[in-house]
Amino acid sequence: MLTEPEMSSAHLLTPASLKKRPMAVSSPSLGHHSGPRVYIETFGCQMNEYDTELLRALLKARGFQFTSEGNEADVVLFNTCAIRENAHNRLYGHLAEFKRAKQERGIVIGVLGCMAQNLKKDLLEERPFIDVLVGPDGYRRLPDLLTDALEYDKRGLAVDLSESETYDDVVPDRAEGINGWIAVMRGCDNFCSFCVVPYTRGRERSRDPKGILEEVRRLADQGVRQITLLGQNVNSFRYEQWDFAKLLVRVADIPGIQRVRFMSPHPKDFPPALIEAVAEHPHICRHIHLPLQSGNDRILERMGRCYTQLDYLKLVEVIQRKGAITLTTDIICGFCGETEDEFQDTLKVMHAVEFQAAYVFKYSERKHTIAARKYPDDVPDQIKGQRANQLVEWQKQMSLQKNRSLIGQTVEVMVEGHSKKSSSQWMGHNEANVTVVWDQSDEPSPVGALVPVLIDDASPSTLFGHLSS
Ligand code: 5AD
Ligand code: SF4
C-alpha cells in the first residue's frame, strides 16, 4: 500500500544514486516534490505508533516522502521499543536484513525511540552500519540528521532527554479512520524497578490541555469517533489546575466523540473523581486497564509499585461498587526472587478480581533499571514460562466465561469495518474493548456508528452475533 499519492513518481534519490554518496543532492528541507523515500517500521506500544505519526509529520514538512516497501526506500527507520527482551531481538533481526540492503544500495539506516536512547553506545559501536540514532526527545532533529547522512555520509546522534519536549505544536500525520490516539503526557517518574521507560523517555511532563482539546476537535472534524488518551503513566497528567479526571471529561464532552479510553494508568493515582468520570460519563468507556504486575507484597515492594495486594484489592472494590466497569491488567511473572508461594499470590488476586483480560509477561532484565542493579534475575526461564502459562490458561478460561455470560444479551458495538476473515461479516469492539464479529445485515452500518449486536456465541477473545433490531 502506498501511503503517499505522489510516491510512485520519480524521486531525486534513487537507490542507485545513493550508492555514489556523498554526491550532491538537493536538501529535502525545501519542500521537494520528490524527496528521499522513507520506510518506517514501528515496534512496541501505542505510544510508539503515535510517535511515528509525529515523525511522519516532521519529515513530511521537510519534503521527505514515504513508502510502505522497505526495498524501495532510500531511508529505513526503526521506531523501537526497549521494554522487553523480545523487542530487542526483533529489531536485531530486522537490522541484519537491512544491513545487506545498505551494502547493496547504500541506504541510510536510522534507529529511533527507546532502544536508541537505551543502547546508544552499544548500537553505535557494535553496529557501524547504523547512520542515525534518535531518542524519543530528539525527533525534531531527525530531518537534519537524515539530510547529513544522505548528503555527506555523516553519522548523527540525538539522544539528549528533555524536561519540556511534548511536541505540542506538531500535528501528527495519521492514517484515516475512526480511531484517534493522543499522547497527553510523556515520560515517567515512577521508576518501577523493572522498567526501562524512565530512562528511555525521561521525566514526566504533561501537555497543555488547550493543545490536546484542539487536537481532539480536529480529529472529531475528520471523522474520528473514538479517542484513546495515551501516557506512560497517563493518570498522573497534571497541568496547572488540570488533573487527568478533568481532562478526560473535557475530551469526552467534545461533540462527535462517542468513546474515550485511556492507557495506561497506575493504580496509585486513582482519585474518586476519575472513577466517577469512568462510571458516569456516557462517552467514557467503562473499562479500566489496571496493571497489577504482582499480587505479592514483597515482590510489589521490590518492584517499587507503591501499593500492596490489599491496596489494589480495595481499589478494585471501590471501582466495582460503581457498577459494571470492566478491568484488564498487566502481570509480570518470575520477577527477581519470586518464590512459588509469592507467585501463587498473583494467581489469588486474579481469582479474586476476575479480569476480562490479562497481558502476561515473563520478567526480562533491562539495562540501567533499579532491578538490574539491585537484584539478581534468578528465576530460571523455564519456571517463568511455566508460571506465565498457568496465568494465561486461567485467564483464557475467565475470559471465555465472561464472554459466554453475554450470550443472549445485546451489546453496543462501534463499527470498524469488515471482519478480517470474511467479507460477509463486520467487526468492532464493545465498551469493554472485546472484539465483536457479526453477520452483515442487508443495509451495512456506517463505520463509526454504534450498533446493537445480539450475542449468540463466544470465544475467549471474541464475541459473535447478529444485528439486533
Ligand atoms: N519485563 C517484563 N515485563 C515488563 N513490563 C515492563 N517492563 C518489563 C520487564 N522488564 C511489562 C509491564 C508493563 C507492560 C507494558 O510491560 O507489565 O505494564
Ligand atoms: Fe514503567 Fe512503572 Fe512508569 Fe509504567 S509506571 S512506565 S511500569 S516505571
Coordinates of C-alpha atoms in Angstrom, one line a residue, residues 5-449:
P5 CA -0.3 9.6 -3.6
E6 CA 2.8 11.1 -5.3
M7 CA 5.1 8.4 -4.1
S8 CA 5.3 6.4 -7.2
S9 CA 6.5 9.5 -9.2
A10 CA 10.2 10.0 -10.0
H11 CA 12.3 10.9 -7.0
L12 CA 15.6 12.6 -6.5
L13 CA 17.5 9.9 -4.6
T14 CA 17.3 6.7 -6.4
P15 CA 18.9 3.8 -4.7
A16 CA 21.5 3.7 -7.5
S17 CA 22.4 7.4 -7.0
L18 CA 22.7 6.7 -3.3
K19 CA 25.5 4.2 -3.9
K20 CA 27.6 7.1 -5.1
R21 CA 27.3 9.1 -1.9
P22 CA 28.4 11.6 -1.0
M23 CA 27.1 13.2 -4.2
A24 CA 25.4 16.5 -4.2
V25 CA 21.7 16.0 -3.7
S26 CA 19.3 18.8 -3.1
S27 CA 18.4 19.3 0.5
P28 CA 15.0 17.8 1.2
S29 CA 14.3 20.8 3.5
L30 CA 12.9 22.9 0.7
G31 CA 9.7 21.1 0.3
H32 CA 10.8 19.0 -2.7
H33 CA 8.1 17.2 -4.7
S34 CA 10.3 14.2 -4.9
G35 CA 12.4 13.9 -1.7
P36 CA 14.0 10.8 -0.4
R37 CA 11.6 7.9 0.3
V38 CA 11.4 6.8 3.9
Y39 CA 10.2 3.5 5.2
I40 CA 9.3 3.4 8.9
E41 CA 8.8 0.3 10.9
T42 CA 7.2 0.7 14.3
F43 CA 7.7 -1.7 17.2
G44 CA 6.0 -1.7 20.6
C45 CA 3.3 0.2 22.2
Q46 CA 0.6 2.6 21.0
M47 CA 2.8 5.5 22.2
N48 CA 5.3 4.4 19.6
E49 CA 2.7 4.3 16.9
Y50 CA 1.7 7.9 17.9
D51 CA 5.4 8.9 17.9
T52 CA 5.6 7.5 14.3
E53 CA 2.8 9.8 13.4
L54 CA 4.8 12.8 14.8
L55 CA 7.9 11.6 13.0
R56 CA 6.0 11.4 9.7
A57 CA 4.7 15.0 10.2
L58 CA 8.2 16.3 10.9
L59 CA 9.7 14.5 7.9
K60 CA 6.8 15.4 5.6
A61 CA 7.2 19.1 6.4
R62 CA 10.8 18.8 5.2
G63 CA 10.0 17.2 1.8
F64 CA 10.6 13.5 2.7
Q65 CA 8.2 11.0 1.2
F66 CA 7.1 7.7 2.5
T67 CA 6.9 4.2 1.1
S68 CA 5.4 1.0 2.6
E69 CA 8.1 -1.1 0.9
G70 CA 11.4 -1.4 2.7
N71 CA 13.2 -2.5 -0.5
E72 CA 12.2 0.7 -2.3
A73 CA 13.3 3.1 0.4
D74 CA 16.3 5.4 0.5
V75 CA 16.0 5.7 4.3
V76 CA 14.9 2.9 6.6
L77 CA 13.9 3.9 10.1
F78 CA 13.0 1.7 13.0
N79 CA 11.0 3.3 15.8
T80 CA 11.9 0.9 18.6
C81 CA 10.7 -0.4 21.9
A82 CA 13.0 -1.4 24.8
I83 CA 10.5 -2.7 27.3
R84 CA 11.3 -6.4 26.9
E85 CA 14.0 -8.6 25.5
N86 CA 11.9 -9.8 22.6
A87 CA 11.5 -6.3 21.3
H88 CA 15.3 -6.1 21.1
N89 CA 15.6 -9.4 19.3
R90 CA 13.1 -8.4 16.7
L91 CA 15.0 -5.2 16.0
Y92 CA 18.3 -7.0 15.6
G93 CA 16.7 -9.4 13.1
H94 CA 15.4 -6.5 11.0
L95 CA 18.7 -4.6 11.2
A96 CA 20.5 -7.7 9.8
E97 CA 18.1 -7.7 6.9
F98 CA 18.6 -4.1 6.0
K99 CA 22.4 -4.2 6.6
R100 CA 22.6 -6.2 3.4
A101 CA 20.4 -3.6 1.6
K102 CA 22.8 -1.0 2.8
Q103 CA 25.8 -2.8 1.3
E104 CA 24.0 -3.3 -2.0
R105 CA 22.3 0.1 -2.4
G106 CA 23.7 2.4 0.2
I107 CA 20.5 3.2 2.0
V108 CA 20.5 5.3 5.2
I109 CA 19.5 3.4 8.4
G110 CA 18.1 5.0 11.5
V111 CA 17.2 3.6 14.9
L112 CA 14.8 5.8 16.8
G113 CA 12.9 5.7 20.0
C114 CA 13.5 3.8 23.2
M115 CA 16.3 1.4 22.1
A116 CA 18.2 4.3 20.5
Q117 CA 18.0 6.0 23.9
N118 CA 18.8 2.9 26.0
L119 CA 21.6 1.4 24.0
K120 CA 23.1 4.4 22.3
K121 CA 26.8 3.5 22.9
D122 CA 26.4 -0.2 22.2
L123 CA 24.5 0.4 19.0
L124 CA 26.9 3.0 17.7
E125 CA 30.0 0.9 18.5
E126 CA 28.7 -2.5 17.6
R127 CA 26.7 -1.6 14.5
P128 CA 28.6 0.8 12.4
F129 CA 26.1 0.5 9.6
I130 CA 23.5 2.5 11.6
D131 CA 23.7 6.1 10.4
V132 CA 21.3 7.9 12.7
L133 CA 20.3 7.3 16.4
V134 CA 17.5 9.4 17.7
G135 CA 15.8 9.1 21.1
P136 CA 12.2 10.0 21.9
D137 CA 13.0 13.6 22.7
G138 CA 15.2 14.2 19.7
Y139 CA 12.7 13.7 16.8
R140 CA 12.8 17.4 15.7
R141 CA 16.5 16.9 14.8
L142 CA 15.7 13.8 12.6
P143 CA 15.2 15.7 9.2
D144 CA 18.6 17.4 9.6
L145 CA 20.4 14.3 10.7
L146 CA 19.0 12.3 7.8
T147 CA 19.9 15.1 5.3
D148 CA 23.5 15.0 6.6
A149 CA 23.6 11.2 6.4
L150 CA 22.2 11.3 2.8
E151 CA 24.4 14.1 1.5
Y152 CA 27.6 13.7 3.4
D153 CA 27.6 10.2 4.8
K154 CA 27.6 11.7 8.3
R155 CA 26.6 9.7 11.3
G156 CA 24.2 11.5 13.6
L157 CA 23.1 11.2 17.2
A158 CA 20.3 13.0 19.1
V159 CA 19.8 11.2 22.4
D160 CA 19.5 14.1 24.9
L161 CA 16.5 13.8 27.1
S162 CA 14.4 16.9 27.6
E163 CA 12.3 18.0 30.6
S164 CA 9.9 20.0 28.4
E165 CA 9.6 18.5 25.0
T166 CA 5.9 17.5 24.3
Y167 CA 5.7 18.1 20.5
D168 CA 2.6 20.1 21.3
D169 CA 2.8 22.1 18.1
V170 CA 3.3 19.1 15.8
V171 CA 0.1 17.8 14.1
P172 CA 0.5 14.1 13.8
D173 CA 0.4 12.6 10.3
R174 CA -2.2 9.9 10.9
A175 CA -3.9 7.3 8.8
E176 CA -7.6 7.9 8.2
G177 CA -10.1 6.1 10.4
I178 CA -12.4 6.3 13.3
N179 CA -9.7 5.8 16.0
G180 CA -7.5 8.6 17.2
W181 CA -4.7 8.2 19.7
I182 CA -3.3 11.2 21.6
A183 CA -0.3 11.4 23.9
V184 CA -1.3 13.7 26.8
M185 CA 1.9 13.3 28.8
R186 CA 5.3 11.9 28.1
G187 CA 7.9 10.2 30.3
C188 CA 7.5 8.7 33.7
D189 CA 8.8 9.5 37.2
N190 CA 7.7 6.3 38.9
F191 CA 10.9 4.2 38.4
C192 CA 9.2 0.8 38.9
S193 CA 12.4 -1.2 39.4
F194 CA 11.8 -3.5 36.4
C195 CA 11.0 -0.8 33.9
V196 CA 13.3 1.0 31.5
V197 CA 10.8 3.7 30.5
P198 CA 12.0 6.4 32.9
Y199 CA 15.5 6.0 31.4
T200 CA 14.4 5.9 27.7
R201 CA 11.6 8.5 27.8
G202 CA 12.8 10.7 30.7
R203 CA 11.0 12.8 33.2
E204 CA 7.2 13.1 33.3
R205 CA 5.7 16.2 31.5
S206 CA 2.2 16.9 30.6
R207 CA 0.9 18.7 27.5
D208 CA -1.1 21.9 27.7
P209 CA -4.7 20.8 27.7
K210 CA -5.6 23.5 25.2
G211 CA -3.5 21.8 22.6
I212 CA -4.9 18.4 23.5
L213 CA -8.5 19.6 23.2
E214 CA -7.8 21.3 19.9
E215 CA -6.3 18.0 18.6
V216 CA -9.4 16.2 19.7
R217 CA -11.7 18.7 18.0
R218 CA -9.7 18.4 14.8
L219 CA -9.9 14.6 14.9
A220 CA -13.6 14.8 15.5
D221 CA -14.0 17.0 12.4
Q222 CA -12.0 14.4 10.4
G223 CA -14.5 11.7 11.4
V224 CA -12.7 10.2 14.5
R225 CA -15.3 8.7 16.9
Q226 CA -13.1 7.0 19.5
I227 CA -10.2 8.7 21.3
T228 CA -7.6 6.9 23.4
L229 CA -5.6 9.2 25.6
L230 CA -2.0 7.9 26.0
G231 CA 0.7 8.3 28.5
Q232 CA 3.3 6.1 30.2
N233 CA 1.6 7.0 33.3
V234 CA -1.5 8.6 31.9
N235 CA -3.4 9.4 35.1
S236 CA -0.5 11.4 36.5
F237 CA -1.3 14.0 33.9
R238 CA -1.2 17.4 35.6
Y239 CA -1.1 20.9 34.0
E240 CA -1.7 24.0 36.2
Q241 CA -5.3 23.5 37.7
W242 CA -6.0 20.4 35.4
D243 CA -5.8 16.8 36.6
F244 CA -6.4 13.8 34.5
A245 CA -10.1 13.4 35.5
K246 CA -10.9 16.9 34.3
L247 CA -9.1 16.4 31.1
L248 CA -10.8 13.1 30.4
V249 CA -14.3 14.6 31.0
R250 CA -13.5 17.6 28.8
V251 CA -12.3 15.3 26.0
A252 CA -15.4 13.2 26.3
D253 CA -17.6 16.3 26.1
I254 CA -16.4 17.2 22.6
P255 CA -19.2 16.8 20.1
G256 CA -18.7 13.9 17.7
I257 CA -16.6 11.9 20.1
Q258 CA -18.5 8.8 21.1
R259 CA -16.0 6.9 23.1
V260 CA -12.9 7.8 25.1
R261 CA -10.4 5.3 26.6
F262 CA -7.1 5.8 28.3
M263 CA -3.8 3.8 28.7
S264 CA -2.1 3.0 30.9
P265 CA -2.9 4.3 34.4
H266 CA -1.0 3.4 37.6
P267 CA -3.1 2.1 40.5
K268 CA -1.6 4.7 42.9
D269 CA -3.2 7.7 41.1
F270 CA -6.9 6.9 41.2
P271 CA -8.8 9.7 42.9
P272 CA -12.6 9.4 43.3
A273 CA -13.2 12.0 40.5
L274 CA -11.5 9.7 38.0
I275 CA -13.6 6.7 39.0
E276 CA -16.7 8.8 38.9
A277 CA -15.9 10.0 35.4
V278 CA -15.4 6.5 34.2
A279 CA -18.6 5.3 35.9
E280 CA -20.8 8.1 34.9
H281 CA -19.8 9.9 31.7
P282 CA -21.8 8.5 28.8
H283 CA -18.8 8.8 26.4
I284 CA -16.1 7.4 28.7
C285 CA -15.8 3.6 28.3
R286 CA -16.5 1.8 31.5
H287 CA -13.2 -0.1 31.1
I288 CA -10.0 0.4 33.2
H289 CA -6.7 -1.2 32.4
L290 CA -5.2 -1.5 35.8
P291 CA -1.7 -3.0 35.8
L292 CA -1.3 -5.3 38.8
Q293 CA 2.3 -6.6 37.9
S294 CA 2.3 -8.9 41.0
G295 CA -0.1 -9.9 43.8
N296 CA 2.6 -10.4 46.4
D297 CA 3.6 -7.6 48.8
R298 CA 7.3 -8.4 49.0
I299 CA 7.5 -8.5 45.2
L300 CA 5.4 -5.4 44.8
E301 CA 7.8 -3.6 47.2
R302 CA 10.8 -4.8 45.2
M303 CA 9.1 -3.7 42.1
G304 CA 8.6 -0.2 43.6
R305 CA 5.0 -0.2 42.8
C306 CA 3.8 1.8 45.9
Y307 CA 0.8 -0.4 46.7
T308 CA 0.2 -3.6 48.5
Q309 CA -2.1 -6.5 47.5
L310 CA -4.7 -5.1 49.9
D311 CA -4.5 -1.5 48.4
Y312 CA -5.0 -3.0 44.9
L313 CA -8.0 -5.1 46.0
K314 CA -9.5 -2.2 47.9
L315 CA -9.2 0.0 44.8
V316 CA -10.9 -2.8 42.7
E317 CA -13.7 -2.9 45.2
V318 CA -14.3 0.9 45.0
I319 CA -14.3 0.7 41.2
Q320 CA -16.6 -2.3 41.2
R321 CA -19.0 -0.7 43.7
K322 CA -19.7 1.9 41.0
G323 CA -21.3 -0.7 38.8
A324 CA -20.2 -2.7 35.8
I325 CA -16.7 -1.4 35.0
T326 CA -14.5 -3.9 33.1
L327 CA -11.0 -4.4 34.4
T328 CA -8.0 -5.7 32.5
T329 CA -4.4 -5.9 33.7
D330 CA -0.7 -6.5 33.1
I331 CA 1.3 -9.1 35.0
I332 CA 5.0 -9.9 35.2
C333 CA 5.9 -13.3 36.4
G334 CA 9.3 -14.6 37.5
F335 CA 10.5 -11.2 38.8
C336 CA 13.8 -11.3 40.8
G337 CA 13.5 -13.7 43.7
E338 CA 9.8 -14.6 43.2
T339 CA 9.1 -17.8 45.0
E340 CA 6.3 -20.3 44.1
D341 CA 4.2 -19.0 47.1
E342 CA 4.7 -15.4 46.0
F343 CA 3.6 -16.3 42.5
Q344 CA 0.5 -18.0 43.9
D345 CA -0.5 -14.7 45.5
T346 CA -0.7 -13.2 41.9
L347 CA -2.9 -16.1 40.9
K348 CA -5.1 -15.4 44.1
V349 CA -5.6 -11.8 43.0
M350 CA -6.6 -12.9 39.6
H351 CA -9.1 -15.3 41.1
A352 CA -10.5 -12.5 43.3
V353 CA -10.7 -9.8 40.6
E354 CA -11.7 -11.9 37.6
F355 CA -10.2 -9.7 35.0
Q356 CA -11.7 -9.5 31.5
A357 CA -8.2 -9.9 30.0
A358 CA -4.6 -10.0 31.3
Y359 CA -1.4 -9.4 29.4
V360 CA 1.2 -11.7 31.0
F361 CA 4.9 -11.1 30.6
K362 CA 8.0 -13.1 31.7
Y363 CA 10.3 -10.7 33.6
S364 CA 13.2 -9.7 31.4
E365 CA 16.0 -7.7 32.9
R366 CA 16.6 -4.3 31.3
K367 CA 19.8 -2.4 31.3
H368 CA 20.1 0.6 33.7
T369 CA 17.0 -0.3 35.7
I370 CA 16.9 -0.4 39.5
A371 CA 16.2 -4.2 39.4
A372 CA 19.2 -4.8 37.1
R373 CA 21.4 -3.0 39.5
K374 CA 19.9 -4.4 42.8
Y375 CA 18.5 -7.9 42.3
P376 CA 19.7 -11.0 40.5
D377 CA 17.5 -12.2 37.7
D378 CA 17.4 -15.6 39.4
V379 CA 14.1 -17.3 38.4
P380 CA 15.0 -19.8 35.7
D381 CA 13.4 -19.1 32.3
Q382 CA 11.7 -22.4 32.4
I383 CA 9.9 -21.5 35.7
K384 CA 9.0 -18.1 34.3
G385 CA 7.5 -19.9 31.3
Q386 CA 5.5 -22.3 33.5
R387 CA 4.1 -19.5 35.6
A388 CA 3.2 -17.5 32.6
N389 CA 1.4 -20.4 31.1
Q390 CA -0.6 -21.0 34.3
L391 CA -1.7 -17.4 34.3
V392 CA -2.6 -17.4 30.6
E393 CA -4.5 -20.6 30.9
W394 CA -6.5 -19.3 33.9
Q395 CA -7.2 -16.1 32.1
K396 CA -8.4 -17.8 29.0
Q397 CA -11.0 -19.7 31.0
M398 CA -12.0 -16.5 32.8
S399 CA -12.3 -14.5 29.5
L400 CA -14.3 -17.3 28.0
Q401 CA -16.7 -17.5 31.0
K402 CA -17.2 -13.7 30.9
N403 CA -17.8 -13.6 27.1
R404 CA -20.2 -16.6 27.3
S405 CA -22.2 -14.8 30.0
L406 CA -23.1 -12.3 27.3
I407 CA -24.7 -14.9 25.1
G408 CA -28.4 -13.8 24.6
Q409 CA -27.6 -10.2 25.5
T410 CA -27.3 -7.2 23.3
V411 CA -24.1 -5.2 23.4
E412 CA -23.3 -1.8 21.8
V413 CA -20.6 -2.0 19.3
M414 CA -18.7 0.6 17.4
V415 CA -18.5 -0.4 13.7
E416 CA -14.9 -0.6 12.5
G417 CA -15.2 -2.4 9.1
H418 CA -15.3 -5.9 7.6
S419 CA -14.1 -8.7 9.7
K420 CA -10.6 -9.9 8.7
K421 CA -11.8 -13.5 8.0
S422 CA -15.0 -12.9 6.0
S423 CA -16.3 -10.0 3.9
S424 CA -19.8 -11.0 4.8
Q425 CA -19.2 -10.2 8.4
W426 CA -18.5 -6.9 10.2
M427 CA -16.3 -6.2 13.2
G428 CA -15.9 -3.7 16.0
H429 CA -15.4 -3.5 19.8
N430 CA -17.8 -3.3 22.7
E431 CA -17.3 -0.8 25.5
A432 CA -15.1 -3.3 27.4
N433 CA -12.9 -3.4 24.3
V434 CA -13.7 -7.0 23.4
T435 CA -13.8 -7.8 19.6
V436 CA -17.3 -8.4 18.3
V437 CA -17.9 -10.0 14.9
W438 CA -21.4 -10.1 13.4
D439 CA -23.2 -11.1 10.3
Q440 CA -23.8 -8.3 7.8
S441 CA -27.3 -7.0 7.6
D442 CA -29.0 -6.0 4.4
E443 CA -28.0 -2.5 5.0
P444 CA -24.4 -2.2 6.2
S445 CA -24.0 0.2 9.1
P446 CA -21.6 3.1 8.5
V447 CA -18.1 2.8 10.1
G448 CA -18.0 4.7 13.3
A449 CA -21.7 4.1 14.1

